[in-house]
Tab-separated table of C-alpha atoms in Angstrom:
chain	number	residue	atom	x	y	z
A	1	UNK	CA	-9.670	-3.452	5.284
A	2	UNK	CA	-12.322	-1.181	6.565
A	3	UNK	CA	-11.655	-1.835	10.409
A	4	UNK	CA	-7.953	-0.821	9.662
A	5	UNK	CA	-8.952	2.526	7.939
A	6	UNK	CA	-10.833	3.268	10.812
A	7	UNK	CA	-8.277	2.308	13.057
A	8	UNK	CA	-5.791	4.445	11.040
A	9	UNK	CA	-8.141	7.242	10.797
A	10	UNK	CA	-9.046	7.766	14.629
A	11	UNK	CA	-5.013	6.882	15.559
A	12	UNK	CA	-4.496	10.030	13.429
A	13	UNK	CA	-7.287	12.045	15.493
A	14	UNK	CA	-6.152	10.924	18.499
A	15	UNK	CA	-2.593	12.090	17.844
A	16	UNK	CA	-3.529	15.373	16.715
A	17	UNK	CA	-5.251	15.956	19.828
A	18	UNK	CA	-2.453	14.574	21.826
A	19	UNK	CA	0.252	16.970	19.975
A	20	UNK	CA	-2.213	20.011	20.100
A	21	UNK	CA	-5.006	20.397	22.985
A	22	UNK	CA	-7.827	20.469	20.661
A	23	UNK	CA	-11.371	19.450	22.734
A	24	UNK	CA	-13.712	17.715	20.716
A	25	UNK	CA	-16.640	20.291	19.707
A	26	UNK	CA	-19.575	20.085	21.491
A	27	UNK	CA	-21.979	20.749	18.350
A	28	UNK	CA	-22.054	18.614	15.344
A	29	UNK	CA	-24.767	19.957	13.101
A	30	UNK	CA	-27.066	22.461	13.144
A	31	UNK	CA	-30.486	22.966	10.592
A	32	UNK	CA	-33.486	24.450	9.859
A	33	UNK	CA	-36.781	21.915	9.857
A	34	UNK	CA	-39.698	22.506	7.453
A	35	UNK	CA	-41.461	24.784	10.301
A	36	UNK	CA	-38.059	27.238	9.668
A	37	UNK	CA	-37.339	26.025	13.459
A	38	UNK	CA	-33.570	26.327	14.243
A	39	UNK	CA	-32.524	22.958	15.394
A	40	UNK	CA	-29.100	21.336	17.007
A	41	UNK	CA	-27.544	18.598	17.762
A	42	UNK	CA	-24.663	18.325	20.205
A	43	UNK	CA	-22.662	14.755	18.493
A	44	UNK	CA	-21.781	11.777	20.442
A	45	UNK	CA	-17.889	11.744	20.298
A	46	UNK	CA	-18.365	15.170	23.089
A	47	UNK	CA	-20.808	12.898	25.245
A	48	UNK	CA	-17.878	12.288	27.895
A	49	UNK	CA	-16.991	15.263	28.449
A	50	UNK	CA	-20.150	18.601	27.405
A	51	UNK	CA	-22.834	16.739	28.996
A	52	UNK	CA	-21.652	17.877	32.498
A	53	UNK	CA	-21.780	21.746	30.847
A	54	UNK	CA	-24.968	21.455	28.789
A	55	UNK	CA	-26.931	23.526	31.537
A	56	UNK	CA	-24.769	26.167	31.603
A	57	UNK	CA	-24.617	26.977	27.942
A	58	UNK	CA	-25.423	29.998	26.625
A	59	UNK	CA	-26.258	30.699	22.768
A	60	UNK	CA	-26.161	33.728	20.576
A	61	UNK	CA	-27.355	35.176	17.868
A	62	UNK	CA	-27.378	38.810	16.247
A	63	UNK	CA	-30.404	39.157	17.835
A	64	UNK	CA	-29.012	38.592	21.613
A	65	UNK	CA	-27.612	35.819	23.845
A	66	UNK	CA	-30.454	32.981	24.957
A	67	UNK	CA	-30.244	30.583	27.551
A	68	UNK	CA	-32.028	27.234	29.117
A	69	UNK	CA	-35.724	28.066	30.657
A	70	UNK	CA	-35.850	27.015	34.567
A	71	UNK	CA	-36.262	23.674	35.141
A	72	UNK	CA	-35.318	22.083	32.023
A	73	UNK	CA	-34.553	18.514	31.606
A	74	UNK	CA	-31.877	18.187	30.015
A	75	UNK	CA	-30.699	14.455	28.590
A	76	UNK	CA	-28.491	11.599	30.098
A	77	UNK	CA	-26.562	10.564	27.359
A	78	UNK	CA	-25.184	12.032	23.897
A	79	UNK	CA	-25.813	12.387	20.383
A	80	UNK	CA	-28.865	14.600	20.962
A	81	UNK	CA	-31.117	16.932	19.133
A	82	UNK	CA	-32.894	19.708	20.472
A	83	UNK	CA	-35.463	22.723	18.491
A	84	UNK	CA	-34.057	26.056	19.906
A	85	UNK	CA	-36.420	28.092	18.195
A	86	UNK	CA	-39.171	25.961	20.819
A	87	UNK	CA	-37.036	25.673	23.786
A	88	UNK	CA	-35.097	28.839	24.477
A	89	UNK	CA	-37.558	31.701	25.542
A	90	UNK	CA	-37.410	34.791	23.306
A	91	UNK	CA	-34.787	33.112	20.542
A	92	UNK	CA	-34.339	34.584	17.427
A	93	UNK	CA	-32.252	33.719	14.060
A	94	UNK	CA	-32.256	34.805	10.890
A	95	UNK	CA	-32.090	31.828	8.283
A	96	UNK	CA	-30.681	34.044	5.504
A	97	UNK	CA	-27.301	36.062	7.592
A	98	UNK	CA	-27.117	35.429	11.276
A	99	UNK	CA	-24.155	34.231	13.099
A	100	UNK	CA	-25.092	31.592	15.828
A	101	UNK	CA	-22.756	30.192	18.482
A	102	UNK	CA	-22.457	28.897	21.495
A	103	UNK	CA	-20.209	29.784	24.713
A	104	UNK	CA	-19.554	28.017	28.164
A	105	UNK	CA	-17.407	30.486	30.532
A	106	UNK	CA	-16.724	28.022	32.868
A	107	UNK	CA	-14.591	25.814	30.459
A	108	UNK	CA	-10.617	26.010	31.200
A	109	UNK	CA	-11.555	29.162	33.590
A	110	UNK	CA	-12.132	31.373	30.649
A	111	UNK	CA	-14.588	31.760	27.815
A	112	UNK	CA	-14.455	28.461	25.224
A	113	UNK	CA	-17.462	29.110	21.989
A	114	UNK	CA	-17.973	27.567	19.188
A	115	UNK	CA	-19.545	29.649	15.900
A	116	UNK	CA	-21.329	29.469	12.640
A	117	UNK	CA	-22.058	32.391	10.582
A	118	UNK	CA	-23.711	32.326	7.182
A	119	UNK	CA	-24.864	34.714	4.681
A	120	UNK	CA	-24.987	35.988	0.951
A	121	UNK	CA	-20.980	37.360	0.944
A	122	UNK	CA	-18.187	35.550	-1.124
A	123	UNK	CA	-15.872	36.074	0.962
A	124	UNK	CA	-13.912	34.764	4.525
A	125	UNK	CA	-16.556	36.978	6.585
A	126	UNK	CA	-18.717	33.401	6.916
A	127	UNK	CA	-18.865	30.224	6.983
A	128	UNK	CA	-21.602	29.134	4.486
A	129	UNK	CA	-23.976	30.151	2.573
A	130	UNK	CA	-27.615	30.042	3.805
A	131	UNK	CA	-28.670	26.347	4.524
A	132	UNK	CA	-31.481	25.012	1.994
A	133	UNK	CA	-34.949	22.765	3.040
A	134	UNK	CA	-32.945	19.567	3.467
A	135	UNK	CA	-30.106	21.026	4.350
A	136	UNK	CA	-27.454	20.725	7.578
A	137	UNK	CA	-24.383	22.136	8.188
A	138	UNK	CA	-22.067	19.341	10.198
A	139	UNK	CA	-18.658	20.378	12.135
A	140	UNK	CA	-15.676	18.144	10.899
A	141	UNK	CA	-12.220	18.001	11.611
A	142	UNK	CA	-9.878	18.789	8.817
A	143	UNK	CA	-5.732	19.185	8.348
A	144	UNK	CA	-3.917	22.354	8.432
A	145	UNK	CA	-0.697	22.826	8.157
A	146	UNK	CA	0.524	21.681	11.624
A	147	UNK	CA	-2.780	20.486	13.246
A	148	UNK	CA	-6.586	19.874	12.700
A	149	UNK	CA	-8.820	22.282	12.582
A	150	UNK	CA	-13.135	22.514	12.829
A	151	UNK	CA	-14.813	23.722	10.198
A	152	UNK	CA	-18.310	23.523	9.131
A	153	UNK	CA	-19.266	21.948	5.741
A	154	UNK	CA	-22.746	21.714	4.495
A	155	UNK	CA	-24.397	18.112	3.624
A	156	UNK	CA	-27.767	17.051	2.620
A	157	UNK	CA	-30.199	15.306	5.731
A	158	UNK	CA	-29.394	15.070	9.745
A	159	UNK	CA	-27.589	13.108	11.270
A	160	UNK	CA	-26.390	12.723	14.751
A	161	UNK	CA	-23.059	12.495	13.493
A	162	UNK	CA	-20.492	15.268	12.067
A	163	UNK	CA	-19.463	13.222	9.145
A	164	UNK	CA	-20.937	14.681	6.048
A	165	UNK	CA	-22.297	11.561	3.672
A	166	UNK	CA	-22.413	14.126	0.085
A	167	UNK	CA	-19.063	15.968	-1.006
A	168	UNK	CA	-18.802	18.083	-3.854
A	169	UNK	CA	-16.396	17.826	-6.535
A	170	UNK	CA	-13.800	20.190	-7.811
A	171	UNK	CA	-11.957	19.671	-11.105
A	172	UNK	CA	-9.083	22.113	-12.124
A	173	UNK	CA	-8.081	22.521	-15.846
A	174	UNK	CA	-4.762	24.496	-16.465
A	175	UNK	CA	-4.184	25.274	-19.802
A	176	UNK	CA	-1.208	26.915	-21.674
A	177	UNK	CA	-1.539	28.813	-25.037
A	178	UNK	CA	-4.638	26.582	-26.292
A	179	UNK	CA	-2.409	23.059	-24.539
A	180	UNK	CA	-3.129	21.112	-21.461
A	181	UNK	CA	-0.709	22.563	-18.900
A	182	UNK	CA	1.117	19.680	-16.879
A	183	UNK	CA	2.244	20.179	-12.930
A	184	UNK	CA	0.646	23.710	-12.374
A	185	UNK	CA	0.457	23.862	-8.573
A	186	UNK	CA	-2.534	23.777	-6.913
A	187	UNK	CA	-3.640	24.639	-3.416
A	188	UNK	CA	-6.703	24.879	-1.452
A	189	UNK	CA	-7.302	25.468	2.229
A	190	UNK	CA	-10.795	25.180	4.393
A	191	UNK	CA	-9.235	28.320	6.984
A	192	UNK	CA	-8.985	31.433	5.529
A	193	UNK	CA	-5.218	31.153	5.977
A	194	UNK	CA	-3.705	29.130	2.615
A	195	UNK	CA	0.453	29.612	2.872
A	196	UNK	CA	1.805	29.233	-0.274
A	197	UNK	CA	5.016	26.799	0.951
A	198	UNK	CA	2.225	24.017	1.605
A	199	UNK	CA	2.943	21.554	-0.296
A	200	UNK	CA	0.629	21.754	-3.497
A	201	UNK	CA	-0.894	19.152	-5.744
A	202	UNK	CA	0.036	19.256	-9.219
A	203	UNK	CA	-2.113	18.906	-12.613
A	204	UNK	CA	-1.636	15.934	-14.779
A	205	UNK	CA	-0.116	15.269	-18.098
A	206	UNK	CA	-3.889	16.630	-19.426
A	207	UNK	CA	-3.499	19.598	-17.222
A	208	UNK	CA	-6.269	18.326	-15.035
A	209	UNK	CA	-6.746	17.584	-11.452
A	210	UNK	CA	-9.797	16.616	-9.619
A	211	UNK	CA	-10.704	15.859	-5.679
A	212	UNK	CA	-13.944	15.083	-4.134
A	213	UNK	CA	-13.948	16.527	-0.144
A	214	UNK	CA	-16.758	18.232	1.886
A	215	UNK	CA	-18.882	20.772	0.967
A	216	UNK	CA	-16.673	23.471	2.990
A	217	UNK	CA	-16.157	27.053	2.235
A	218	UNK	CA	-12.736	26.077	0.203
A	219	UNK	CA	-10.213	28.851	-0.717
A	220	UNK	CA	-8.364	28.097	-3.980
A	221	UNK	CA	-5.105	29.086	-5.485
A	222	UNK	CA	-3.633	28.089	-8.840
A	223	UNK	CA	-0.020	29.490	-9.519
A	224	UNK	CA	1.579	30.097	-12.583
A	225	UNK	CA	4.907	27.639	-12.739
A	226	UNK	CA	6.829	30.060	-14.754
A	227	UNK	CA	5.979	33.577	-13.133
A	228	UNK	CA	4.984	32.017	-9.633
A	229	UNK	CA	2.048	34.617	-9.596
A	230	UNK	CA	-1.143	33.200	-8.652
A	231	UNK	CA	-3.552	33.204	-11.490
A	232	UNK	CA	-6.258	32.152	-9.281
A	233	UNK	CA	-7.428	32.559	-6.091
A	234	UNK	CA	-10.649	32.276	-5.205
A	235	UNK	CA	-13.012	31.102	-2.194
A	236	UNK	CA	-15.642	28.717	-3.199
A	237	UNK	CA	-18.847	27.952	-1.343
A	238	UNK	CA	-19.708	24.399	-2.775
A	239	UNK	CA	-23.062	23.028	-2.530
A	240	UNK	CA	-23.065	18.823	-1.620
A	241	UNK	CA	-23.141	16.818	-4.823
A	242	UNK	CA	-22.156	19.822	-6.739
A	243	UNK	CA	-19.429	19.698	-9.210
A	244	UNK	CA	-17.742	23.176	-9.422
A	245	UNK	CA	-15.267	23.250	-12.377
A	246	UNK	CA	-12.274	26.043	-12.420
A	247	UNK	CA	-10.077	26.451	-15.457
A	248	UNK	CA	-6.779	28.077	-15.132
A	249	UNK	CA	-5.150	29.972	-18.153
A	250	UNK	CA	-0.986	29.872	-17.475
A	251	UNK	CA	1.963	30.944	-19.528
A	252	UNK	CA	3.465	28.186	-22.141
A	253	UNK	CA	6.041	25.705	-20.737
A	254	UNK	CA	9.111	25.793	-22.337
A	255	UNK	CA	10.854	22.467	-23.253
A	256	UNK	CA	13.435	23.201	-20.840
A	257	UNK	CA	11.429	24.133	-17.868
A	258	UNK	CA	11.933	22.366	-14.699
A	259	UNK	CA	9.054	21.291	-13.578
A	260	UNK	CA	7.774	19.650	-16.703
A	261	UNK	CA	7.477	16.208	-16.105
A	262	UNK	CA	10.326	14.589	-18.230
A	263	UNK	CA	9.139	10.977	-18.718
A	264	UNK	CA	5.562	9.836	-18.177
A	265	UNK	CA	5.590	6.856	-15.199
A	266	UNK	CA	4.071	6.199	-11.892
A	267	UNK	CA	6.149	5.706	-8.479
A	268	UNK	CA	4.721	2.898	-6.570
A	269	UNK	CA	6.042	2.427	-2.931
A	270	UNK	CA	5.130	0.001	0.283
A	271	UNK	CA	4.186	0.481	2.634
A	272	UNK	CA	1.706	3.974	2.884
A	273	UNK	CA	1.571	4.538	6.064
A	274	UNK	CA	4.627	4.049	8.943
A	275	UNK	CA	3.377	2.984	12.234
A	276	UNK	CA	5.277	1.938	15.267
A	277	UNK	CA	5.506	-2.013	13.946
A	278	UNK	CA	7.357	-0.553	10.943
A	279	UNK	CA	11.293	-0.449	10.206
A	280	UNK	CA	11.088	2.672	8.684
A	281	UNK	CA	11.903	1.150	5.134
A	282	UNK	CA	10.281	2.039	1.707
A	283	UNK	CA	10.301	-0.024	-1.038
A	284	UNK	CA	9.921	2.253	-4.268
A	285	UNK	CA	9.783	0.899	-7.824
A	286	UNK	CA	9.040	3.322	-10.697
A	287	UNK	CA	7.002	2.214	-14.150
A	288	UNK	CA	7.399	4.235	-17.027
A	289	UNK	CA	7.460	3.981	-20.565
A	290	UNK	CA	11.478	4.970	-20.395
A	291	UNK	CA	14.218	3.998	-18.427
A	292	UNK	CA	15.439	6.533	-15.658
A	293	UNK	CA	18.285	8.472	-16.011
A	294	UNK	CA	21.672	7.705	-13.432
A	295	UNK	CA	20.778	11.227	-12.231
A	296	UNK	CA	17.542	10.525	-10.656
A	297	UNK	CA	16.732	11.222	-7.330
A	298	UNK	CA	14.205	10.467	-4.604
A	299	UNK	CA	13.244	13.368	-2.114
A	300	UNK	CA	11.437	13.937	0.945
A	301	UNK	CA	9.037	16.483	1.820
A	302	UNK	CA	7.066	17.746	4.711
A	303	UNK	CA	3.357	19.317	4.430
A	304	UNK	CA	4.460	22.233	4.263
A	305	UNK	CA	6.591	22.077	1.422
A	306	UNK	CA	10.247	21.506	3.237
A	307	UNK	CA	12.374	19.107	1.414
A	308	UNK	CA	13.933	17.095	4.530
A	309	UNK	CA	15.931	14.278	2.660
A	310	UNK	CA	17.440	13.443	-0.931
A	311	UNK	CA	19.080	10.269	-2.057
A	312	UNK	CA	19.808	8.741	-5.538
A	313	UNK	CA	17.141	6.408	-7.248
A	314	UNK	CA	18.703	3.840	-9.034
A	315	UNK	CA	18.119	3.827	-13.476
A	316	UNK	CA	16.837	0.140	-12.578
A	317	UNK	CA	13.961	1.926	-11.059
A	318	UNK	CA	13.812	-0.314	-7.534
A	319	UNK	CA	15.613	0.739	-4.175
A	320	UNK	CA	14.201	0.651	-0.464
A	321	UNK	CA	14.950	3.295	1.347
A	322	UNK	CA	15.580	4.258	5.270
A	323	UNK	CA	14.021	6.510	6.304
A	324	UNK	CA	15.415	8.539	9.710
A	325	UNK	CA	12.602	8.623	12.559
A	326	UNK	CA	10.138	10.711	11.195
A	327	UNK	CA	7.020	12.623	13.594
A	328	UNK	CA	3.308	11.500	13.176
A	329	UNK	CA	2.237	13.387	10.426
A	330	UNK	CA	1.500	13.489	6.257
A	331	UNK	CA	4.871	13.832	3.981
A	332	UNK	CA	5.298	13.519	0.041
A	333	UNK	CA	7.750	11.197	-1.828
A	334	UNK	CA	8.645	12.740	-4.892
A	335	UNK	CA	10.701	11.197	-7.646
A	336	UNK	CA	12.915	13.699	-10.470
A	337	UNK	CA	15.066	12.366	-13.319
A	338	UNK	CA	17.876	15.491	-14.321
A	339	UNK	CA	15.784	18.125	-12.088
A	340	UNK	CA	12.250	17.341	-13.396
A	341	UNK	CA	9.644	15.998	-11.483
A	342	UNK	CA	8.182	12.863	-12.698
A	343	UNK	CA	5.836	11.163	-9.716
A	344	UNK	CA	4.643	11.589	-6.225
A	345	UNK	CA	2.856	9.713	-3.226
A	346	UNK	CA	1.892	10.599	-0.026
A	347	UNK	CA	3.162	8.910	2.839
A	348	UNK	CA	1.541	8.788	6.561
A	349	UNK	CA	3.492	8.699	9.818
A	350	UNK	CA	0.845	6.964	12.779
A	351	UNK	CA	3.267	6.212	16.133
């Protein structure tokens, strides 16, 4: 079962590189040692293809632009780690606000850089917030609305790899007039962009939802289901391991509001994920403590929010549905019984 989720997982990087020319970044973490050196270590998954440009790297700071001393050795082979603050003459940083990146002008006959900038703010001017003894910020690939994106999250220890081993938790609470608030949309975003026709998560029938994801600079929104104005929006900067707790205050659903759920039950469908072996079929069963009405239906949605295909769900509560040929990507299945929303599951497209 592990081997296939990695499988699944690098198919999906792999096609979001093929479908968007993203290059894998050259810099996976970056940290300060106990000496308050600045330290940095370009990640194995770039070893094909920076290694031939490490010597012509430059790096900057707000202090100035640095590069390699004459006659440096530089290595054979990739991950590796390297103390700036030791091996670039003259280089500066400031551990509390500084922006460091790095550039390469002879990369696609232009000027390619990748950047980190930390500081004190709360807002999208950085990155982070200054990186602790023990501390690392790694670079990870995350999904935006039509591709993946890099952004830097913090974790706890060094590693030569970018995947962060400590997350941080964030639990939403909506409440309405003193009473759990069920599906009161959620969104959050790691870019500073965060469109509100991406399709949100939803609170449960306690008015909570929770997620556990890295410890990125995360911008929030809650919206109110009744006014549709957002009555939070926030950017968080999460520390790894912590638990950051938002509670949302919304107006009171009325019994005939829409997007109450109108019978508590799960939707369970097979398979998850479409790949090219697959028929395009899904087999969808729904368990509730009621029956269905005969005017449920079954809908399809895209990440962004689009509903792309409706059909009937039978009172029974079983059907398998065919699906037209759908594009790699993440879309939602989402089951209503007389135009309110009762359950939801994700499904992946891998070709």
């Amino acid at each position: 079962m592990k081997a296939l989720l990695i499988c699944v997982t690098a198919m999906l990087f792999l096609g979001a590189l093929w479908a968007n020319p993203i290059t894998p970044r050259a810099l996976s973490r970056v940290w300060f040692d106990s000496a308050g050196d600045f330290n940095v270590s370009f990640g194995y998954d770039a070893g094909s293809y920076y290694l031939e440009y490490l010597p012509s790297m430059a790096f900057s700071t707000t202090a100035g632009t640095f590069n390699w001393p004459a006659g440096f050795v530089f290595p054979v082979s990739l991950p590796w780690a390297v103390n700036l603050s030791q091996t670039l003459p003259g280089f500066t940083i400031n551990r509390t606000e500084d922006r460091f990146s790095v550039t390469d002008s002879l990369l696609y006959g232009g000027t390619w850089h990748e950047a980190l900038s930390w500081g004190p703010q709360n807002d999208l001017s950085i990155d982070l917030h200054p990186l602790t003894e023990g501390q690392s910020a790694a670079q990870v690939f995350v999904q935006g609305m039509d591709t993946t994106i890099a952004v830097w999250a913090k974790d706890i220890g060094v590693s030569p790899y970018s995947n962060p081993s400590h997350l941080y938790t964030l639990n939403v609470h909506a409440d309405a007039a003193g009473n759990p608030a069920p599906e009161v949309p959620i969104r959050y975003s790691f870019s500073s962009y965060l469109s509100t026709y991406f399709f949100p998560y939803y609170s449960d029938l306690n008015g909570n939802w929770s997620t556990s994801i890295y410890a990125a600079r995360t911008r929030l929104m809650i919206h109110d289901p009744i006014t549709q104005l957002a009555v939070v929006d926030t950017i968080l900067f999460p520390e790894p391991d912590e638990v950051i707790q938002i509670n949302a205050e919304v107006s009171s659903v009325g019994i005939d509001d829409p997007f109450l759920v109108a019978t508590p039950g799960i939707l369970m469908m097979y398979p998850s994920v479409l790949n090219s072996s697959s028929d395009n079929t899904l087999k969808l069963s729904y368990d509730g403590a009621s029956s269905l009405s005969t005017g449920a239906e079954i809908h399809l949605y895209d990440l962004r929010g689009r509903k792309l295909l409706t059909a009937s769900f039978p009172a029974k509560g079983k059907m398998e549905w065919n699906l037209p040929y759908l594009a790699n990507g993440i879309y939602f299945i989402s089951l209503t019984d007389t135009g309110k929303r009762i359950s939801r599951q994700r499904l992946t497209v891998i070709r």
